[in-house]
mmCIF file of C-alpha atoms in Angstrom:
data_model
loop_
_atom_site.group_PDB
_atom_site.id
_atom_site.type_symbol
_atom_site.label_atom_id
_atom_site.label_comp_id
_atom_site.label_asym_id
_atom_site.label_seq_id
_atom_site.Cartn_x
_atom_site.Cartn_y
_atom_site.Cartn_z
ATOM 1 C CA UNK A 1 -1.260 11.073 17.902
ATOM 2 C CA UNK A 2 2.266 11.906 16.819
ATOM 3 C CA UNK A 3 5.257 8.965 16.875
ATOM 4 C CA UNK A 4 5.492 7.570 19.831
ATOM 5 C CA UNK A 5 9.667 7.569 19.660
ATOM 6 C CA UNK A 6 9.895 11.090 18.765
ATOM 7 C CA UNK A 7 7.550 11.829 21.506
ATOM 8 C CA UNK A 8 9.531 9.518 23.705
ATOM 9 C CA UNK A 9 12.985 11.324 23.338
ATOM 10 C CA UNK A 10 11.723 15.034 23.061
ATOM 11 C CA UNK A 11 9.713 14.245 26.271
ATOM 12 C CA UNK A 12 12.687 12.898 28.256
ATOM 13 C CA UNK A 13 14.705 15.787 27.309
ATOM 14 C CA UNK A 14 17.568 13.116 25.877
ATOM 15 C CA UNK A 15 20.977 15.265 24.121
ATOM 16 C CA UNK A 16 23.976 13.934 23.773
ATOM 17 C CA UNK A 17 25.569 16.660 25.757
ATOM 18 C CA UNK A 18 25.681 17.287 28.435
ATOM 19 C CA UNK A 19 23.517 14.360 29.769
ATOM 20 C CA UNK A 20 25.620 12.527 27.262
ATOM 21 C CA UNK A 21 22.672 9.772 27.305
ATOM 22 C CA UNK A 22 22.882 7.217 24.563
ATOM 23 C CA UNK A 23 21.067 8.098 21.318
ATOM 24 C CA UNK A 24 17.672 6.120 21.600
ATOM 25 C CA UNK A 25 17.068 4.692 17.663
ATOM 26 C CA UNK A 26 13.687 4.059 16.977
ATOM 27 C CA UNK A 27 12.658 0.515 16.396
ATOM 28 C CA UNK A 28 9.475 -1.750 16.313
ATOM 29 C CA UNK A 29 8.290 0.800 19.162
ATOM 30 C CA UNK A 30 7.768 3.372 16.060
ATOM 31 C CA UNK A 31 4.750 0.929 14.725
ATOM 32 C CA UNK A 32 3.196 0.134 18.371
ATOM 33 C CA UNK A 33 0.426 2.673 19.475
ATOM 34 C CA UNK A 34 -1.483 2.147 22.776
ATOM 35 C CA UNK A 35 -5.219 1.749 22.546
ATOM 36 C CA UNK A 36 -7.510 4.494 21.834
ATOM 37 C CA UNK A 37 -10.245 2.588 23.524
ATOM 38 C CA UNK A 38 -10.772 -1.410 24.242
ATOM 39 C CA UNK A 39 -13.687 -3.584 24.199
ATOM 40 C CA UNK A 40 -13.006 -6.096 26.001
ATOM 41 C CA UNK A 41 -10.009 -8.133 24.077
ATOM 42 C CA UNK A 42 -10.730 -6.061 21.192
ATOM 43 C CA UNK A 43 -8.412 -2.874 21.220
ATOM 44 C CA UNK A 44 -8.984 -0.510 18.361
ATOM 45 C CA UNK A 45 -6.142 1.737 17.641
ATOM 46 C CA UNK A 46 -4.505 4.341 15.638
ATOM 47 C CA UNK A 47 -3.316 2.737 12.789
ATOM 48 C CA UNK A 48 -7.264 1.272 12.808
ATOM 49 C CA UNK A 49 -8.688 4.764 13.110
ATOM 50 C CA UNK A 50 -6.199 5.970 10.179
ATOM 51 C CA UNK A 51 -7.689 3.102 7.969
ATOM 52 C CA UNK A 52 -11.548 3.811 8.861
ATOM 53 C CA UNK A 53 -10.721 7.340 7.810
ATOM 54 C CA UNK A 54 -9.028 6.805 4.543
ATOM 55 C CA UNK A 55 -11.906 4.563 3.585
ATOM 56 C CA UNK A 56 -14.518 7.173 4.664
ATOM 57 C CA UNK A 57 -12.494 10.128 2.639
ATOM 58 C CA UNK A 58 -12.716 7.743 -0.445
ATOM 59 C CA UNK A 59 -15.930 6.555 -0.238
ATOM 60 C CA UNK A 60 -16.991 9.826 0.541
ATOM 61 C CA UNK A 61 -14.880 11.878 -2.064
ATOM 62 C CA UNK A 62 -16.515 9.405 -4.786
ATOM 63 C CA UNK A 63 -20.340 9.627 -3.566
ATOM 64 C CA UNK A 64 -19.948 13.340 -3.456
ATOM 65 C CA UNK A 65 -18.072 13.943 -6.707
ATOM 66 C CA UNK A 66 -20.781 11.381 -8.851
ATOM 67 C CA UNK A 67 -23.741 11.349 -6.822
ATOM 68 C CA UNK A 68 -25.560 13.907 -9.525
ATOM 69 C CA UNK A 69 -22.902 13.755 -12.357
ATOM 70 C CA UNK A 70 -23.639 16.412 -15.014
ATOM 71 C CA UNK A 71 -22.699 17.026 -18.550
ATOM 72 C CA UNK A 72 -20.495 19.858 -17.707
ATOM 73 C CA UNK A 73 -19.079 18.899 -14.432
ATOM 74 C CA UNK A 74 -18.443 20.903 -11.378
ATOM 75 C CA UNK A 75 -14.752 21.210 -9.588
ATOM 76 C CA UNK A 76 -15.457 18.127 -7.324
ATOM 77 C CA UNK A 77 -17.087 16.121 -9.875
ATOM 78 C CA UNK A 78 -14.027 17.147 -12.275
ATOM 79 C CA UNK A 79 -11.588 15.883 -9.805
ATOM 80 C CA UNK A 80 -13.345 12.591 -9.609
ATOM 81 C CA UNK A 81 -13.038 11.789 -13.289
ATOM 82 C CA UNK A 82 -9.492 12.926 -13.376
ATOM 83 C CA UNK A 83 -8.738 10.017 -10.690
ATOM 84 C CA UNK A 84 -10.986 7.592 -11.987
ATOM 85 C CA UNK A 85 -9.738 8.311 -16.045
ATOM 86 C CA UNK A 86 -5.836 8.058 -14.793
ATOM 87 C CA UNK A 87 -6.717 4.659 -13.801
ATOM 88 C CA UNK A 88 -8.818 3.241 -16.396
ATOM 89 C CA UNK A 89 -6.646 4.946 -19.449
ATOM 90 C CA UNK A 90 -3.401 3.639 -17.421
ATOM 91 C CA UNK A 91 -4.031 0.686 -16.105
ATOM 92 C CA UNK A 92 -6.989 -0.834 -16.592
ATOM 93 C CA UNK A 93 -7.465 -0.744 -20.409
ATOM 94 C CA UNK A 94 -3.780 -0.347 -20.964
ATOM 95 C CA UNK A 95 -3.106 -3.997 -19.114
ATOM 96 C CA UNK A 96 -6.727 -5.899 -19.099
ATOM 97 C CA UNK A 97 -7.854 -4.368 -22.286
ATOM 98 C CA UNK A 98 -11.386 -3.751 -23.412
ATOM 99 C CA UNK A 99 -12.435 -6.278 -20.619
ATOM 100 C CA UNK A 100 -10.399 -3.640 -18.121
ATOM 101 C CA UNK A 101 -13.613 -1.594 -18.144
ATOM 102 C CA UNK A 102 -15.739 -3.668 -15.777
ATOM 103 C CA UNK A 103 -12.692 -3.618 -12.945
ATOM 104 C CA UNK A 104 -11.915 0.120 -13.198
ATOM 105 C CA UNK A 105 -14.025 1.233 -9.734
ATOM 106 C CA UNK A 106 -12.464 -1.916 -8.352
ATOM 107 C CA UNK A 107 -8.742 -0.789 -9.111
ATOM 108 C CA UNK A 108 -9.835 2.791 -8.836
ATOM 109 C CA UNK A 109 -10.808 1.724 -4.843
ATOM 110 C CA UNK A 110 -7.590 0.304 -4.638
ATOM 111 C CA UNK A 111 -5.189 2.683 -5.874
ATOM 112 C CA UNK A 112 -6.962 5.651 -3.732
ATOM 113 C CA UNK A 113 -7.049 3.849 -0.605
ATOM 114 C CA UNK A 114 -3.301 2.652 -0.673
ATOM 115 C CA UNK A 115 -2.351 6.337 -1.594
ATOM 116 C CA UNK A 116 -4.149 7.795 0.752
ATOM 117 C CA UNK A 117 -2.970 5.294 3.999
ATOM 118 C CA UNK A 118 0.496 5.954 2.736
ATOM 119 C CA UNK A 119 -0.159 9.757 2.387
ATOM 120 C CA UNK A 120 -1.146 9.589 6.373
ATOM 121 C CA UNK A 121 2.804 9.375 6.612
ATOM 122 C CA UNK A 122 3.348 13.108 6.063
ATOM 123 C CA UNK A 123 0.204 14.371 7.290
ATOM 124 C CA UNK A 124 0.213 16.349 10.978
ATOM 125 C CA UNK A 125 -1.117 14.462 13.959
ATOM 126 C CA UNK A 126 -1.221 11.131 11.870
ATOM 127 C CA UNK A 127 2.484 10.918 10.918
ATOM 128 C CA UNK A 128 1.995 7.202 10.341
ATOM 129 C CA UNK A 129 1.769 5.008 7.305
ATOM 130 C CA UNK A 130 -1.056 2.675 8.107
ATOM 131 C CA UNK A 131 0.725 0.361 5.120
ATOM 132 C CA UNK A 132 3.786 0.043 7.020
ATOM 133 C CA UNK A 133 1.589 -2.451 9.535
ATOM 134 C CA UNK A 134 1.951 -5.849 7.911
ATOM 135 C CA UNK A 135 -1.568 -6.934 8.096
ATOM 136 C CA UNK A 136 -3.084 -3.714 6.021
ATOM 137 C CA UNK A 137 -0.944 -4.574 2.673
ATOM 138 C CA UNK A 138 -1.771 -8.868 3.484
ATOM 139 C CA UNK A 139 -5.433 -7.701 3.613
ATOM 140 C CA UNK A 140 -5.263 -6.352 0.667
ATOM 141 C CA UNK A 141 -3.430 -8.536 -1.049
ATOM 142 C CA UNK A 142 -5.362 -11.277 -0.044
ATOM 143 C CA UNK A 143 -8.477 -9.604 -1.444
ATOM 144 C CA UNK A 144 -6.791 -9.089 -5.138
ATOM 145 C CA UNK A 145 -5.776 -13.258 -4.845
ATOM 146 C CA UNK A 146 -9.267 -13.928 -4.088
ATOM 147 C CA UNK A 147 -10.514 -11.866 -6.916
ATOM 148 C CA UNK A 148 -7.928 -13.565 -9.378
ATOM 149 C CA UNK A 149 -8.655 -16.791 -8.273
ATOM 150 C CA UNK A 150 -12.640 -16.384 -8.604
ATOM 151 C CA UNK A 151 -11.727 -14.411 -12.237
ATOM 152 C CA UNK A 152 -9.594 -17.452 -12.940
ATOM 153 C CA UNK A 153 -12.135 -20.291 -12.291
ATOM 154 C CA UNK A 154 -15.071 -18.548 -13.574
ATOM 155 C CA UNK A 155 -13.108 -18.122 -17.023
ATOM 156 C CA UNK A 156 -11.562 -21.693 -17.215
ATOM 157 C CA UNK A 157 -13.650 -23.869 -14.993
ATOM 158 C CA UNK A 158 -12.554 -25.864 -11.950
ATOM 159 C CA UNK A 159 -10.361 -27.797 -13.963
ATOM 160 C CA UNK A 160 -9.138 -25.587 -16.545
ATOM 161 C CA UNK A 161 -8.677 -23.197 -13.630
ATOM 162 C CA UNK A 162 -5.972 -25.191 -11.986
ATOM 163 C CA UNK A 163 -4.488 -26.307 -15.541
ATOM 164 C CA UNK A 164 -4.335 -21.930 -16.366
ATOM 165 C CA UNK A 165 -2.536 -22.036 -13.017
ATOM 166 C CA UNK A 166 -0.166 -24.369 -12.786
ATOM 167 C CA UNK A 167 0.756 -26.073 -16.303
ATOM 168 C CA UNK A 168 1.902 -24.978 -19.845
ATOM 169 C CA UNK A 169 1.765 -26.999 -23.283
ATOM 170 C CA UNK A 170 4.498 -28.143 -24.835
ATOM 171 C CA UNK A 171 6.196 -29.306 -21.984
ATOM 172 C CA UNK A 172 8.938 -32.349 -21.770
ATOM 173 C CA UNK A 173 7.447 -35.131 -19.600
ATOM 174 C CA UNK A 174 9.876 -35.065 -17.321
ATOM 175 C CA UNK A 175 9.460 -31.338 -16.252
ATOM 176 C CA UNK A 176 6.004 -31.775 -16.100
ATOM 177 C CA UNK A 177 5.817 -32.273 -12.149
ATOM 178 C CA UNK A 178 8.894 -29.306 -11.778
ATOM 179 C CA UNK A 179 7.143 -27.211 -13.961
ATOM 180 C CA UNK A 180 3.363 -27.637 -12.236
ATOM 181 C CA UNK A 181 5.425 -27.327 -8.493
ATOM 182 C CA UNK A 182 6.786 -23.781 -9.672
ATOM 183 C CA UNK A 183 3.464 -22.334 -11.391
ATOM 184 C CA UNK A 184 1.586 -23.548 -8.614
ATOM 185 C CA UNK A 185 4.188 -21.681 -6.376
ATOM 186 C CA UNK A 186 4.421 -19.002 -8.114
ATOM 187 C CA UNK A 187 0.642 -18.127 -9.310
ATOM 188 C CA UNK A 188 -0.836 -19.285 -5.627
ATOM 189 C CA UNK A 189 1.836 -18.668 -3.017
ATOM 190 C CA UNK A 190 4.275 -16.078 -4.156
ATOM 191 C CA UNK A 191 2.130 -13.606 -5.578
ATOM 192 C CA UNK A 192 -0.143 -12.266 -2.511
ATOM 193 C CA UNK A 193 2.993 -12.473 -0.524
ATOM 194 C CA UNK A 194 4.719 -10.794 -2.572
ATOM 195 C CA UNK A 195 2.180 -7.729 -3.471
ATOM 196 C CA UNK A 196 2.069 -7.457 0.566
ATOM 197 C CA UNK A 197 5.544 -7.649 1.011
ATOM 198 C CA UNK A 198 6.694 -4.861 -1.191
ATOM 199 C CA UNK A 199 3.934 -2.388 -0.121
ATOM 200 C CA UNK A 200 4.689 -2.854 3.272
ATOM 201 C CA UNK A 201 8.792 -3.121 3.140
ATOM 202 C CA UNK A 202 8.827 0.369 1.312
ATOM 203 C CA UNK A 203 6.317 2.301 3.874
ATOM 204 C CA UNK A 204 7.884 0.469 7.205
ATOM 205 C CA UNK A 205 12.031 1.639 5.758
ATOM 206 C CA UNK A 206 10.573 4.910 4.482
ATOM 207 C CA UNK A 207 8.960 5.795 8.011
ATOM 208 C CA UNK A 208 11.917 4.529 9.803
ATOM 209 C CA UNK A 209 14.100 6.469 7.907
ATOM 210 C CA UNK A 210 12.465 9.502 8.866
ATOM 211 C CA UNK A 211 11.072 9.139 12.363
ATOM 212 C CA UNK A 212 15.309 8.030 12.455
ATOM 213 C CA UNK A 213 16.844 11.647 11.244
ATOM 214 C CA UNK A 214 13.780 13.405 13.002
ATOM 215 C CA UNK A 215 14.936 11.949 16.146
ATOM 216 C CA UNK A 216 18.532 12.275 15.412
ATOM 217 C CA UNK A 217 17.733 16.169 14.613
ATOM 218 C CA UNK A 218 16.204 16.448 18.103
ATOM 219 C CA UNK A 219 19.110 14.853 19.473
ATOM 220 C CA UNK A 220 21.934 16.539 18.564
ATOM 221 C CA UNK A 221 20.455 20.060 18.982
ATOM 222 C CA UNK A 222 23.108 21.568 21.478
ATOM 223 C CA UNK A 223 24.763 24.970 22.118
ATOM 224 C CA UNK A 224 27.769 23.278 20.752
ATOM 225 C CA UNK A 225 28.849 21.885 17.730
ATOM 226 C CA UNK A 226 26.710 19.387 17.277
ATOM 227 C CA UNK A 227 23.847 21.801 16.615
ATOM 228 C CA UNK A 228 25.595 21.524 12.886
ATOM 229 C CA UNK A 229 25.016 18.063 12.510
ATOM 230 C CA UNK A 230 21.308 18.672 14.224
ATOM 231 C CA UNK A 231 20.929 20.838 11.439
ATOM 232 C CA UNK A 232 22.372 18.637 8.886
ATOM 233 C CA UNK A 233 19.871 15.742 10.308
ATOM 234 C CA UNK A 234 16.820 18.262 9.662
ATOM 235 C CA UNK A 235 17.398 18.772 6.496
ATOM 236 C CA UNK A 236 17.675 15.062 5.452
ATOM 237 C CA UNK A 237 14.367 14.525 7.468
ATOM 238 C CA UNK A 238 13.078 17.171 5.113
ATOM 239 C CA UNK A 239 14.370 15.425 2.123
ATOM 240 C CA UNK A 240 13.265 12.139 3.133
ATOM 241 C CA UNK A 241 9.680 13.194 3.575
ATOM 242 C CA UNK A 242 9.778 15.015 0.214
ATOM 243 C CA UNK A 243 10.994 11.423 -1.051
ATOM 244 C CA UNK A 244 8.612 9.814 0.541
ATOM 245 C CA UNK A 245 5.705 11.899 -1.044
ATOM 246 C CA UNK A 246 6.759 9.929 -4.567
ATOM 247 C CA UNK A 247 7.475 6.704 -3.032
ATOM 248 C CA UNK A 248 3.622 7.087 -1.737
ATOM 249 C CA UNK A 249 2.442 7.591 -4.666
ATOM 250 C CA UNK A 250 4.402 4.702 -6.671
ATOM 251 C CA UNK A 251 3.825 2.179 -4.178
ATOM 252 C CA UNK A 252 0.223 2.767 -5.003
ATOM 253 C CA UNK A 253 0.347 2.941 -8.664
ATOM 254 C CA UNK A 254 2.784 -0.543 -8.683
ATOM 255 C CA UNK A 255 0.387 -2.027 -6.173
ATOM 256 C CA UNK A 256 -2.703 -0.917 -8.391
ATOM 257 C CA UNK A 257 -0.620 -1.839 -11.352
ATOM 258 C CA UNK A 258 -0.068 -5.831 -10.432
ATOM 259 C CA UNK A 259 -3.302 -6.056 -9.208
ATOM 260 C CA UNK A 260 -4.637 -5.643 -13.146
ATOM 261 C CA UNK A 261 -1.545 -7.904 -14.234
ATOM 262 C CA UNK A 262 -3.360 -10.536 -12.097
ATOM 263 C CA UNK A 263 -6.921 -9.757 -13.045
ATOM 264 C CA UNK A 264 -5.671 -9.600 -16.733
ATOM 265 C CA UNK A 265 -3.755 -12.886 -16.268
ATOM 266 C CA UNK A 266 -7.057 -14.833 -14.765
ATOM 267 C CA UNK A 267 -8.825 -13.602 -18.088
ATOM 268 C CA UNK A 268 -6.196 -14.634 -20.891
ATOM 269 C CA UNK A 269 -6.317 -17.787 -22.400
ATOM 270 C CA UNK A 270 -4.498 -20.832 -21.257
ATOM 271 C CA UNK A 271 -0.469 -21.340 -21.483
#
């Protein structure tokens, strides 16, 4: 289950002495797995069976830590309310407020699952960020736009909902129909897009980044002096993944983070 460019080069035996073959840079190839198994046009693969597991080790972590809470709590149980206070003290009731309380094991959910497909990144035999696939951070995204929508209609009505969406008071008549094209824009389009877009542009260039210098590293060993540079390339592989630990962990926090800007947002009072 490791890259499939790093296993491409190492298995082909590619230096660039003395074969003095052409360094192969990883590309889209780096994202494409082959099927673990088909059925029929259905072909489930690993950045599917990274996902299923990620949801199973939250779901699972949760039931087990709070399935018989007690007054003093045990390690596991201990663990559990560490995660789930970070996000209701942090986000939730810091951005939604009092109201926050009701959407903590929603954002909690969120924030756990991102972190843990981007985590997949550094871990051996997965070595992939399941985030860096476009259609995990669009899935997601789609689900917090279809909470903030419902939050936003059942708060306002149907037609208050649209008026919270797209229109402010005060406005000069003649911006009214620029002003109502941008909100609705912004509030309706932009927003899921761009929640999925910055998840997934930060794991797909972090992951390039390093399957590139792991590659490079494996390239340029030689009994000559390029084994320096090989060297050189290992260490910024290194560096990268320690780098990539925090980005991991931000891009789930920010992701988390926008998510209650858009729940609190849907609950506020019109503009």
């Amino acid at each position: 289950m490791s890259n499939p460019s790093t296993t491409a080069i190492i298995a082909s035996g590619c230096h660039i002495t003395p074969s003095g073959c052409g360094f192969p840079a990883p590309g889209l190839n780096s994202f494409n797995f082959k099927p673990i198994f088909s059925i029929g046009s259905f072909d489930f693969t690993k950045p599917m069976l990274l996902a299923l597991i990620c949801m199973l080790l939250v779901v699972g972590f949760f039931w087990a830590a709070f399935r018989k809470p007690k007054l003093v709590p045990g390690k596991l149980q201990l663990v559990g309310e560490i995660g789930y206070n970070f996000i209701a003290r942090n986000i939730a009731r810091e951005v939604i407020g009092k109201k926050g309380d009701k959407f903590v094991p929603f954002l909690t959910s969120i924030f756990f699952f991102v972190w843990l497909m981007n985590i997949m990144s550094i871990i051996p035999l997965a070595q992939f960020p399941v985030a860096s696939r476009f259609a995990y951070p669009v899935a997601l995204a789609l689900l917090v736009w279809i909470t903030y929508m419902y939050l936003t209609f059942k708060t306002h009505g149907f037609a208050g909902g649209w008026k919270h969406l797209t229109y402010m008071e005060g406005l000069p008549k003649p911006l009214v129909p620029l002003i109502v094209f941008l909100e609705f824009l912004q509030n309706v389009i932009t927003r899921p897009f761009t929640l999925a877009v910055r998840l997934w542009a930060n794991m797909f260039a972090g992951h390039m980044l390093i399957v590139m210098f792991s590659v490079a590293t494996w390239y340029l060993l030689t009994p000559s002096i390029m084994a320096a540079f090989s060297g050189a390339s290992f260490v910024l592989a290194i560096g990268m993944t320690a780098f990539e630990v925090l980005i991991q962990f931000l891009q789930a926090y920010i992701f988390t983070l926008l998510a209650s800007l858009y729940i609190s947002g849907a609950l506020e009072e019109s503009h």
